[in-house]
Amino acid sequence: KGVEFGPWLRRFIAQIRANWFIPYAAMSMRGHVVVTFNVHKDGRITDVAVLKPSRIDAFTKSANNAILASNPTVPLPTEYPEERAFFTVTFFFNETPDR
């Protein structure tokens, strides 16, 4: 939509990482979780849904809780024309994302 999201994304990712706790018991396991949600202009996060859970329940809970604990987040860039933006985030646990 022609909006520079770089600075916003860096702050958002830092906030998510600060709220993302990897379960100690699962430190040697691997997996990933895909979560979707909306971020509103004022920074509210709504409609959080786990699109692809991990086979390890603790990973799924960890990823979902990282998003929920980050609510509200940084307001969307003022020049963003819509009321909300839809995001899909993948949390990797002891895995490297496919490039």
PDB file of N, CA and C in Angstrom:
ATOM      1  N   LYS A   1       0.833  -1.208   0.000  1.00  0.00           N
ATOM      2  CA  LYS A   1       0.000   0.000   0.000  1.00  0.00           C
ATOM      3  C   LYS A   1       0.865   1.255   0.000  1.00  0.00           C
ATOM      4  N   GLY A   2       2.145   1.105  -0.343  1.00  0.00           N
ATOM      5  CA  GLY A   2       3.013   2.262  -0.472  1.00  0.00           C
ATOM      6  C   GLY A   2       3.473   2.859   0.848  1.00  0.00           C
ATOM      7  N   VAL A   3       3.461   2.082   1.914  1.00  0.00           N
ATOM      8  CA  VAL A   3       3.863   2.574   3.239  1.00  0.00           C
ATOM      9  C   VAL A   3       5.147   1.867   3.658  1.00  0.00           C
ATOM     10  N   GLU A   4       6.099   2.628   4.194  1.00  0.00           N
ATOM     11  CA  GLU A   4       7.351   2.059   4.695  1.00  0.00           C
ATOM     12  C   GLU A   4       7.093   1.434   6.064  1.00  0.00           C
ATOM     13  N   PHE A   5       7.109   0.098   6.107  1.00  0.00           N
ATOM     14  CA  PHE A   5       6.836  -0.627   7.339  1.00  0.00           C
ATOM     15  C   PHE A   5       8.107  -1.043   8.069  1.00  0.00           C
ATOM     16  N   GLY A   6       9.296  -0.789   7.498  1.00  0.00           N
ATOM     17  CA  GLY A   6      10.551  -1.242   8.092  1.00  0.00           C
ATOM     18  C   GLY A   6      10.719  -0.857   9.557  1.00  0.00           C
ATOM     19  N   PRO A   7      10.660   0.437   9.900  1.00  0.00           N
ATOM     20  CA  PRO A   7      10.828   0.835  11.303  1.00  0.00           C
ATOM     21  C   PRO A   7       9.744   0.240  12.208  1.00  0.00           C
ATOM     22  N   TRP A   8       8.521   0.192  11.733  1.00  0.00           N
ATOM     23  CA  TRP A   8       7.434  -0.379  12.524  1.00  0.00           C
ATOM     24  C   TRP A   8       7.693  -1.872  12.776  1.00  0.00           C
ATOM     25  N   LEU A   9       8.075  -2.593  11.729  1.00  0.00           N
ATOM     26  CA  LEU A   9       8.328  -4.027  11.868  1.00  0.00           C
ATOM     27  C   LEU A   9       9.463  -4.327  12.839  1.00  0.00           C
ATOM     28  N   ARG A  10      10.530  -3.522  12.802  1.00  0.00           N
ATOM     29  CA  ARG A  10      11.639  -3.749  13.721  1.00  0.00           C
ATOM     30  C   ARG A  10      11.182  -3.604  15.175  1.00  0.00           C
ATOM     31  N   ARG A  11      10.376  -2.599  15.468  1.00  0.00           N
ATOM     32  CA  ARG A  11       9.873  -2.410  16.836  1.00  0.00           C
ATOM     33  C   ARG A  11       8.919  -3.539  17.217  1.00  0.00           C
ATOM     34  N   PHE A  12       8.057  -3.933  16.269  1.00  0.00           N
ATOM     35  CA  PHE A  12       7.095  -4.998  16.525  1.00  0.00           C
ATOM     36  C   PHE A  12       7.811  -6.319  16.813  1.00  0.00           C
ATOM     37  N   ILE A  13       8.784  -6.660  15.998  1.00  0.00           N
ATOM     38  CA  ILE A  13       9.539  -7.901  16.186  1.00  0.00           C
ATOM     39  C   ILE A  13      10.262  -7.890  17.528  1.00  0.00           C
ATOM     40  N   ALA A  14      10.838  -6.755  17.907  1.00  0.00           N
ATOM     41  CA  ALA A  14      11.516  -6.666  19.203  1.00  0.00           C
ATOM     42  C   ALA A  14      10.530  -6.905  20.347  1.00  0.00           C
ATOM     43  N   GLN A  15       9.327  -6.373  20.215  1.00  0.00           N
ATOM     44  CA  GLN A  15       8.315  -6.566  21.256  1.00  0.00           C
ATOM     45  C   GLN A  15       7.898  -8.035  21.332  1.00  0.00           C
ATOM     46  N   ILE A  16       7.683  -8.661  20.197  1.00  0.00           N
ATOM     47  CA  ILE A  16       7.290 -10.075  20.168  1.00  0.00           C
ATOM     48  C   ILE A  16       8.396 -10.928  20.783  1.00  0.00           C
ATOM     49  N   ARG A  17       9.640 -10.668  20.394  1.00  0.00           N
ATOM     50  CA  ARG A  17      10.763 -11.453  20.934  1.00  0.00           C
ATOM     51  C   ARG A  17      10.870 -11.310  22.444  1.00  0.00           C
ATOM     52  N   ALA A  18      10.591 -10.131  22.964  1.00  0.00           N
ATOM     53  CA  ALA A  18      10.656  -9.911  24.413  1.00  0.00           C
ATOM     54  C   ALA A  18       9.581 -10.708  25.149  1.00  0.00           C
ATOM     55  N   ASN A  19       8.497 -11.037  24.456  1.00  0.00           N
ATOM     56  CA  ASN A  19       7.380 -11.768  25.061  1.00  0.00           C
ATOM     57  C   ASN A  19       7.330 -13.240  24.649  1.00  0.00           C
ATOM     58  N   TRP A  20       8.344 -13.693  23.930  1.00  0.00           N
ATOM     59  CA  TRP A  20       8.363 -15.066  23.424  1.00  0.00           C
ATOM     60  C   TRP A  20       9.260 -15.916  24.321  1.00  0.00           C
ATOM     61  N   PHE A  21       8.640 -16.796  25.059  1.00  0.00           N
ATOM     62  CA  PHE A  21       9.358 -17.644  25.989  1.00  0.00           C
ATOM     63  C   PHE A  21       9.333 -19.084  25.489  1.00  0.00           C
ATOM     64  N   ILE A  22      10.514 -19.615  25.246  1.00  0.00           N
ATOM     65  CA  ILE A  22      10.625 -20.993  24.765  1.00  0.00           C
ATOM     66  C   ILE A  22      10.656 -21.912  25.986  1.00  0.00           C
ATOM     67  N   PRO A  23       9.771 -22.874  26.026  1.00  0.00           N
ATOM     68  CA  PRO A  23       9.724 -23.781  27.173  1.00  0.00           C
ATOM     69  C   PRO A  23      11.043 -24.530  27.350  1.00  0.00           C
ATOM     70  N   TYR A  24      11.571 -24.512  28.561  1.00  0.00           N
ATOM     71  CA  TYR A  24      12.860 -25.146  28.836  1.00  0.00           C
ATOM     72  C   TYR A  24      12.833 -26.638  28.503  1.00  0.00           C
ATOM     73  N   ALA A  25      11.746 -27.282  28.817  1.00  0.00           N
ATOM     74  CA  ALA A  25      11.637 -28.723  28.564  1.00  0.00           C
ATOM     75  C   ALA A  25      11.702 -29.042  27.078  1.00  0.00           C
ATOM     76  N   ALA A  26      11.433 -28.070  26.232  1.00  0.00           N
ATOM     77  CA  ALA A  26      11.410 -28.303  24.794  1.00  0.00           C
ATOM     78  C   ALA A  26      12.645 -27.743  24.087  1.00  0.00           C
ATOM     79  N   MET A  27      13.652 -27.360  24.844  1.00  0.00           N
ATOM     80  CA  MET A  27      14.838 -26.728  24.258  1.00  0.00           C
ATOM     81  C   MET A  27      15.539 -27.601  23.221  1.00  0.00           C
ATOM     82  N   SER A  28      15.449 -28.921  23.349  1.00  0.00           N
ATOM     83  CA  SER A  28      16.141 -29.794  22.407  1.00  0.00           C
ATOM     84  C   SER A  28      15.229 -30.258  21.273  1.00  0.00           C
ATOM     85  N   MET A  29      13.980 -29.852  21.293  1.00  0.00           N
ATOM     86  CA  MET A  29      13.024 -30.262  20.255  1.00  0.00           C
ATOM     87  C   MET A  29      12.970 -29.210  19.149  1.00  0.00           C
ATOM     88  N   ARG A  30      12.386 -29.614  18.033  1.00  0.00           N
ATOM     89  CA  ARG A  30      12.281 -28.708  16.885  1.00  0.00           C
ATOM     90  C   ARG A  30      10.844 -28.625  16.426  1.00  0.00           C
ATOM     91  N   GLY A  31      10.489 -27.474  15.853  1.00  0.00           N
ATOM     92  CA  GLY A  31       9.158 -27.301  15.296  1.00  0.00           C
ATOM     93  C   GLY A  31       8.916 -25.852  14.937  1.00  0.00           C
ATOM     94  N   HIS A  32       7.746 -25.599  14.395  1.00  0.00           N
ATOM     95  CA  HIS A  32       7.363 -24.219  14.097  1.00  0.00           C
ATOM     96  C   HIS A  32       5.850 -24.078  14.206  1.00  0.00           C
ATOM     97  N   VAL A  33       5.432 -22.827  14.363  1.00  0.00           N
ATOM     98  CA  VAL A  33       4.023 -22.486  14.554  1.00  0.00           C
ATOM     99  C   VAL A  33       3.714 -21.275  13.685  1.00  0.00           C
ATOM    100  N   VAL A  34       2.565 -21.287  13.024  1.00  0.00           N
ATOM    101  CA  VAL A  34       2.132 -20.149  12.215  1.00  0.00           C
ATOM    102  C   VAL A  34       0.902 -19.532  12.880  1.00  0.00           C
ATOM    103  N   VAL A  35       0.995 -18.225  13.141  1.00  0.00           N
ATOM    104  CA  VAL A  35      -0.083 -17.484  13.806  1.00  0.00           C
ATOM    105  C   VAL A  35      -0.510 -16.328  12.912  1.00  0.00           C
ATOM    106  N   THR A  36      -1.818 -16.091  12.823  1.00  0.00           N
ATOM    107  CA  THR A  36      -2.341 -14.946  12.077  1.00  0.00           C
ATOM    108  C   THR A  36      -3.076 -14.011  13.035  1.00  0.00           C
ATOM    109  N   PHE A  37      -3.145 -12.734  12.665  1.00  0.00           N
ATOM    110  CA  PHE A  37      -3.825 -11.741  13.496  1.00  0.00           C
ATOM    111  C   PHE A  37      -3.931 -10.424  12.737  1.00  0.00           C
ATOM    112  N   ASN A  38      -4.754  -9.536  13.264  1.00  0.00           N
ATOM    113  CA  ASN A  38      -4.870  -8.177  12.753  1.00  0.00           C
ATOM    114  C   ASN A  38      -4.256  -7.207  13.741  1.00  0.00           C
ATOM    115  N   VAL A  39      -3.569  -6.194  13.219  1.00  0.00           N
ATOM    116  CA  VAL A  39      -3.111  -5.075  14.040  1.00  0.00           C
ATOM    117  C   VAL A  39      -3.887  -3.852  13.572  1.00  0.00           C
ATOM    118  N   HIS A  40      -4.550  -3.193  14.511  1.00  0.00           N
ATOM    119  CA  HIS A  40      -5.344  -2.010  14.197  1.00  0.00           C
ATOM    120  C   HIS A  40      -4.477  -0.757  14.270  1.00  0.00           C
ATOM    121  N   LYS A  41      -4.979   0.322  13.693  1.00  0.00           N
ATOM    122  CA  LYS A  41      -4.251   1.595  13.657  1.00  0.00           C
ATOM    123  C   LYS A  41      -3.726   1.994  15.022  1.00  0.00           C
ATOM    124  N   ASP A  42      -4.506   1.737  16.074  1.00  0.00           N
ATOM    125  CA  ASP A  42      -4.114   2.148  17.426  1.00  0.00           C
ATOM    126  C   ASP A  42      -3.193   1.127  18.110  1.00  0.00           C
ATOM    127  N   GLY A  43      -2.837   0.041  17.416  1.00  0.00           N
ATOM    128  CA  GLY A  43      -1.933  -0.950  17.964  1.00  0.00           C
ATOM    129  C   GLY A  43      -2.617  -2.161  18.595  1.00  0.00           C
ATOM    130  N   ARG A  44      -3.947  -2.146  18.667  1.00  0.00           N
ATOM    131  CA  ARG A  44      -4.649  -3.311  19.218  1.00  0.00           C
ATOM    132  C   ARG A  44      -4.433  -4.513  18.304  1.00  0.00           C
ATOM    133  N   ILE A  45      -4.240  -5.669  18.912  1.00  0.00           N
ATOM    134  CA  ILE A  45      -4.115  -6.922  18.173  1.00  0.00           C
ATOM    135  C   ILE A  45      -5.396  -7.710  18.396  1.00  0.00           C
ATOM    136  N   THR A  46      -6.040  -8.116  17.292  1.00  0.00           N
ATOM    137  CA  THR A  46      -7.291  -8.873  17.383  1.00  0.00           C
ATOM    138  C   THR A  46      -7.233 -10.070  16.442  1.00  0.00           C
ATOM    139  N   ASP A  47      -8.214 -10.930  16.605  1.00  0.00           N
ATOM    140  CA  ASP A  47      -8.403 -12.066  15.690  1.00  0.00           C
ATOM    141  C   ASP A  47      -7.184 -12.989  15.632  1.00  0.00           C
ATOM    142  N   VAL A  48      -6.542 -13.192  16.784  1.00  0.00           N
ATOM    143  CA  VAL A  48      -5.373 -14.070  16.849  1.00  0.00           C
ATOM    144  C   VAL A  48      -5.832 -15.512  16.637  1.00  0.00           C
ATOM    145  N   ALA A  49      -5.191 -16.189  15.696  1.00  0.00           N
ATOM    146  CA  ALA A  49      -5.542 -17.579  15.407  1.00  0.00           C
ATOM    147  C   ALA A  49      -4.278 -18.358  15.056  1.00  0.00           C
ATOM    148  N   VAL A  50      -4.193 -19.568  15.547  1.00  0.00           N
ATOM    149  CA  VAL A  50      -3.082 -20.449  15.187  1.00  0.00           C
ATOM    150  C   VAL A  50      -3.461 -21.131  13.881  1.00  0.00           C
ATOM    151  N   LEU A  51      -2.777 -20.762  12.825  1.00  0.00           N
ATOM    152  CA  LEU A  51      -3.053 -21.307  11.499  1.00  0.00           C
ATOM    153  C   LEU A  51      -2.437 -22.696  11.345  1.00  0.00           C
ATOM    154  N   LYS A  52      -1.219 -22.866  11.872  1.00  0.00           N
ATOM    155  CA  LYS A  52      -0.547 -24.165  11.807  1.00  0.00           C
ATOM    156  C   LYS A  52       0.119 -24.434  13.152  1.00  0.00           C
ATOM    157  N   PRO A  53      -0.510 -25.255  13.989  1.00  0.00           N
ATOM    158  CA  PRO A  53       0.101 -25.567  15.281  1.00  0.00           C
ATOM    159  C   PRO A  53       1.290 -26.500  15.103  1.00  0.00           C
ATOM    160  N   SER A  54       2.122 -26.537  16.131  1.00  0.00           N
ATOM    161  CA  SER A  54       3.234 -27.484  16.165  1.00  0.00           C
ATOM    162  C   SER A  54       2.728 -28.808  16.728  1.00  0.00           C
ATOM    163  N   ARG A  55       3.423 -29.879  16.436  1.00  0.00           N
ATOM    164  CA  ARG A  55       3.076 -31.158  17.060  1.00  0.00           C
ATOM    165  C   ARG A  55       3.455 -31.136  18.535  1.00  0.00           C
ATOM    166  N   ILE A  56       4.247 -30.133  18.923  1.00  0.00           N
ATOM    167  CA  ILE A  56       4.632 -29.946  20.328  1.00  0.00           C
ATOM    168  C   ILE A  56       3.756 -28.824  20.892  1.00  0.00           C
ATOM    169  N   ASP A  57       2.820 -29.204  21.736  1.00  0.00           N
ATOM    170  CA  ASP A  57       1.831 -28.258  22.259  1.00  0.00           C
ATOM    171  C   ASP A  57       2.474 -27.052  22.938  1.00  0.00           C
ATOM    172  N   ALA A  58       3.579 -27.253  23.626  1.00  0.00           N
ATOM    173  CA  ALA A  58       4.249 -26.142  24.320  1.00  0.00           C
ATOM    174  C   ALA A  58       4.725 -25.073  23.337  1.00  0.00           C
ATOM    175  N   PHE A  59       5.116 -25.462  22.123  1.00  0.00           N
ATOM    176  CA  PHE A  59       5.522 -24.497  21.102  1.00  0.00           C
ATOM    177  C   PHE A  59       4.324 -23.677  20.644  1.00  0.00           C
ATOM    178  N   THR A  60       3.207 -24.352  20.429  1.00  0.00           N
ATOM    179  CA  THR A  60       1.996 -23.661  19.988  1.00  0.00           C
ATOM    180  C   THR A  60       1.573 -22.634  21.028  1.00  0.00           C
ATOM    181  N   LYS A  61       1.564 -23.032  22.286  1.00  0.00           N
ATOM    182  CA  LYS A  61       1.181 -22.101  23.361  1.00  0.00           C
ATOM    183  C   LYS A  61       2.165 -20.950  23.465  1.00  0.00           C
ATOM    184  N   SER A  62       3.445 -21.235  23.333  1.00  0.00           N
ATOM    185  CA  SER A  62       4.476 -20.212  23.426  1.00  0.00           C
ATOM    186  C   SER A  62       4.300 -19.141  22.345  1.00  0.00           C
ATOM    187  N   ALA A  63       4.079 -19.561  21.106  1.00  0.00           N
ATOM    188  CA  ALA A  63       3.905 -18.618  19.997  1.00  0.00           C
ATOM    189  C   ALA A  63       2.631 -17.788  20.173  1.00  0.00           C
ATOM    190  N   ASN A  64       1.539 -18.449  20.498  1.00  0.00           N
ATOM    191  CA  ASN A  64       0.271 -17.751  20.687  1.00  0.00           C
ATOM    192  C   ASN A  64       0.388 -16.737  21.831  1.00  0.00           C
ATOM    193  N   ASN A  65       1.003 -17.150  22.930  1.00  0.00           N
ATOM    194  CA  ASN A  65       1.152 -16.252  24.075  1.00  0.00           C
ATOM    195  C   ASN A  65       2.063 -15.066  23.778  1.00  0.00           C
ATOM    196  N   ALA A  66       3.054 -15.243  22.916  1.00  0.00           N
ATOM    197  CA  ALA A  66       3.935 -14.129  22.550  1.00  0.00           C
ATOM    198  C   ALA A  66       3.143 -13.020  21.866  1.00  0.00           C
ATOM    199  N   ILE A  67       2.190 -13.398  21.018  1.00  0.00           N
ATOM    200  CA  ILE A  67       1.346 -12.401  20.355  1.00  0.00           C
ATOM    201  C   ILE A  67       0.397 -11.769  21.368  1.00  0.00           C
ATOM    202  N   LEU A  68      -0.278 -12.591  22.159  1.00  0.00           N
ATOM    203  CA  LEU A  68      -1.243 -12.067  23.128  1.00  0.00           C
ATOM    204  C   LEU A  68      -0.581 -11.145  24.148  1.00  0.00           C
ATOM    205  N   ALA A  69       0.626 -11.468  24.590  1.00  0.00           N
ATOM    206  CA  ALA A  69       1.324 -10.647  25.575  1.00  0.00           C
ATOM    207  C   ALA A  69       1.827  -9.334  24.982  1.00  0.00           C
ATOM    208  N   SER A  70       1.845  -9.234  23.661  1.00  0.00           N
ATOM    209  CA  SER A  70       2.315  -8.025  22.986  1.00  0.00           C
ATOM    210  C   SER A  70       1.174  -7.079  22.634  1.00  0.00           C
ATOM    211  N   ASN A  71       0.003  -7.339  23.164  1.00  0.00           N
ATOM    212  CA  ASN A  71      -1.190  -6.545  22.877  1.00  0.00           C
ATOM    213  C   ASN A  71      -1.416  -5.536  23.996  1.00  0.00           C
ATOM    214  N   PRO A  72      -1.457  -4.230  23.676  1.00  0.00           N
ATOM    215  CA  PRO A  72      -1.314  -3.636  22.349  1.00  0.00           C
ATOM    216  C   PRO A  72       0.153  -3.514  21.951  1.00  0.00           C
ATOM    217  N   THR A  73       0.338  -3.349  20.654  1.00  0.00           N
ATOM    218  CA  THR A  73       1.674  -3.140  20.114  1.00  0.00           C
ATOM    219  C   THR A  73       1.790  -1.691  19.648  1.00  0.00           C
ATOM    220  N   VAL A  74       2.829  -1.423  18.905  1.00  0.00           N
ATOM    221  CA  VAL A  74       3.055  -0.085  18.375  1.00  0.00           C
ATOM    222  C   VAL A  74       1.951   0.239  17.369  1.00  0.00           C
ATOM    223  N   PRO A  75       1.357   1.435  17.436  1.00  0.00           N
ATOM    224  CA  PRO A  75       0.345   1.798  16.430  1.00  0.00           C
ATOM    225  C   PRO A  75       0.916   1.687  15.013  1.00  0.00           C
ATOM    226  N   LEU A  76       0.052   1.340  14.080  1.00  0.00           N
ATOM    227  CA  LEU A  76       0.476   1.253  12.678  1.00  0.00           C
ATOM    228  C   LEU A  76       0.981   2.610  12.202  1.00  0.00           C
ATOM    229  N   PRO A  77       1.832   2.622  11.164  1.00  0.00           N
ATOM    230  CA  PRO A  77       2.293   3.909  10.624  1.00  0.00           C
ATOM    231  C   PRO A  77       1.098   4.806  10.282  1.00  0.00           C
ATOM    232  N   THR A  78       1.209   6.077  10.619  1.00  0.00           N
ATOM    233  CA  THR A  78       0.080   6.999  10.420  1.00  0.00           C
ATOM    234  C   THR A  78      -0.354   7.084   8.964  1.00  0.00           C
ATOM    235  N   GLU A  79       0.575   6.867   8.037  1.00  0.00           N
ATOM    236  CA  GLU A  79       0.225   6.965   6.614  1.00  0.00           C
ATOM    237  C   GLU A  79      -0.437   5.694   6.067  1.00  0.00           C
ATOM    238  N   TYR A  80      -0.519   4.639   6.885  1.00  0.00           N
ATOM    239  CA  TYR A  80      -1.178   3.419   6.432  1.00  0.00           C
ATOM    240  C   TYR A  80      -2.666   3.722   6.244  1.00  0.00           C
ATOM    241  N   PRO A  81      -3.219   3.455   5.051  1.00  0.00           N
ATOM    242  CA  PRO A  81      -4.583   3.927   4.741  1.00  0.00           C
ATOM    243  C   PRO A  81      -5.725   3.094   5.331  1.00  0.00           C
ATOM    244  N   GLU A  82      -5.451   1.875   5.750  1.00  0.00           N
ATOM    245  CA  GLU A  82      -6.524   1.004   6.239  1.00  0.00           C
ATOM    246  C   GLU A  82      -6.652   1.085   7.758  1.00  0.00           C
ATOM    247  N   GLU A  83      -7.782   0.611   8.285  1.00  0.00           N
ATOM    248  CA  GLU A  83      -8.019   0.592   9.725  1.00  0.00           C
ATOM    249  C   GLU A  83      -7.184  -0.486  10.414  1.00  0.00           C
ATOM    250  N   ARG A  84      -6.861  -1.551   9.677  1.00  0.00           N
ATOM    251  CA  ARG A  84      -6.073  -2.637  10.262  1.00  0.00           C
ATOM    252  C   ARG A  84      -5.233  -3.302   9.172  1.00  0.00           C
ATOM    253  N   ALA A  85      -4.225  -4.028   9.637  1.00  0.00           N
ATOM    254  CA  ALA A  85      -3.353  -4.787   8.737  1.00  0.00           C
ATOM    255  C   ALA A  85      -3.345  -6.237   9.210  1.00  0.00           C
ATOM    256  N   PHE A  86      -3.391  -7.153   8.266  1.00  0.00           N
ATOM    257  CA  PHE A  86      -3.399  -8.582   8.559  1.00  0.00           C
ATOM    258  C   PHE A  86      -1.974  -9.118   8.481  1.00  0.00           C
ATOM    259  N   PHE A  87      -1.580  -9.907   9.480  1.00  0.00           N
ATOM    260  CA  PHE A  87      -0.234 -10.464   9.531  1.00  0.00           C
ATOM    261  C   PHE A  87      -0.275 -11.974   9.708  1.00  0.00           C
ATOM    262  N   THR A  88       0.713 -12.624   9.127  1.00  0.00           N
ATOM    263  CA  THR A  88       0.971 -14.038   9.343  1.00  0.00           C
ATOM    264  C   THR A  88       2.416 -14.133   9.815  1.00  0.00           C
ATOM    265  N   VAL A  89       2.616 -14.738  10.994  1.00  0.00           N
ATOM    266  CA  VAL A  89       3.952 -14.834  11.577  1.00  0.00           C
ATOM    267  C   VAL A  89       4.263 -16.301  11.836  1.00  0.00           C
ATOM    268  N   THR A  90       5.466 -16.706  11.471  1.00  0.00           N
ATOM    269  CA  THR A  90       5.926 -18.060  11.755  1.00  0.00           C
ATOM    270  C   THR A  90       7.000 -17.999  12.842  1.00  0.00           C
ATOM    271  N   PHE A  91       6.789 -18.766  13.898  1.00  0.00           N
ATOM    272  CA  PHE A  91       7.749 -18.894  14.990  1.00  0.00           C
ATOM    273  C   PHE A  91       8.525 -20.189  14.774  1.00  0.00           C
ATOM    274  N   PHE A  92       9.845 -20.090  14.714  1.00  0.00           N
ATOM    275  CA  PHE A  92      10.703 -21.259  14.515  1.00  0.00           C
ATOM    276  C   PHE A  92      11.376 -21.615  15.834  1.00  0.00           C
ATOM    277  N   PHE A  93      11.244 -22.849  16.224  1.00  0.00           N
ATOM    278  CA  PHE A  93      11.862 -23.374  17.430  1.00  0.00           C
ATOM    279  C   PHE A  93      12.973 -24.339  17.033  1.00  0.00           C
ATOM    280  N   ASN A  94      14.216 -23.906  17.200  1.00  0.00           N
ATOM    281  CA  ASN A  94      15.386 -24.743  16.878  1.00  0.00           C
ATOM    282  C   ASN A  94      15.370 -25.207  15.431  1.00  0.00           C
ATOM    283  N   GLU A  95      14.812 -24.404  14.566  1.00  0.00           N
ATOM    284  CA  GLU A  95      14.802 -24.674  13.113  1.00  0.00           C
ATOM    285  C   GLU A  95      15.277 -23.425  12.387  1.00  0.00           C
ATOM    286  N   THR A  96      15.723 -23.619  11.159  1.00  0.00           N
ATOM    287  CA  THR A  96      16.097 -22.504  10.298  1.00  0.00           C
ATOM    288  C   THR A  96      15.004 -22.343   9.250  1.00  0.00           C
ATOM    289  N   PRO A  97      14.502 -21.114   9.062  1.00  0.00           N
ATOM    290  CA  PRO A  97      13.462 -20.913   8.045  1.00  0.00           C
ATOM    291  C   PRO A  97      13.978 -21.295   6.660  1.00  0.00           C
ATOM    292  N   ASP A  98      13.123 -21.873   5.834  1.00  0.00           N
ATOM    293  CA  ASP A  98      13.457 -22.141   4.439  1.00  0.00           C
ATOM    294  C   ASP A  98      13.574 -20.806   3.721  1.00  0.00           C
ATOM    295  N   ARG A  99      14.562 -20.670   2.929  1.00  0.00           N
ATOM    296  CA  ARG A  99      14.775 -19.399   2.205  1.00  0.00           C
ATOM    297  C   ARG A  99      14.191 -19.481   0.833  1.00  0.00           C
TER     298      ARG A  99
END
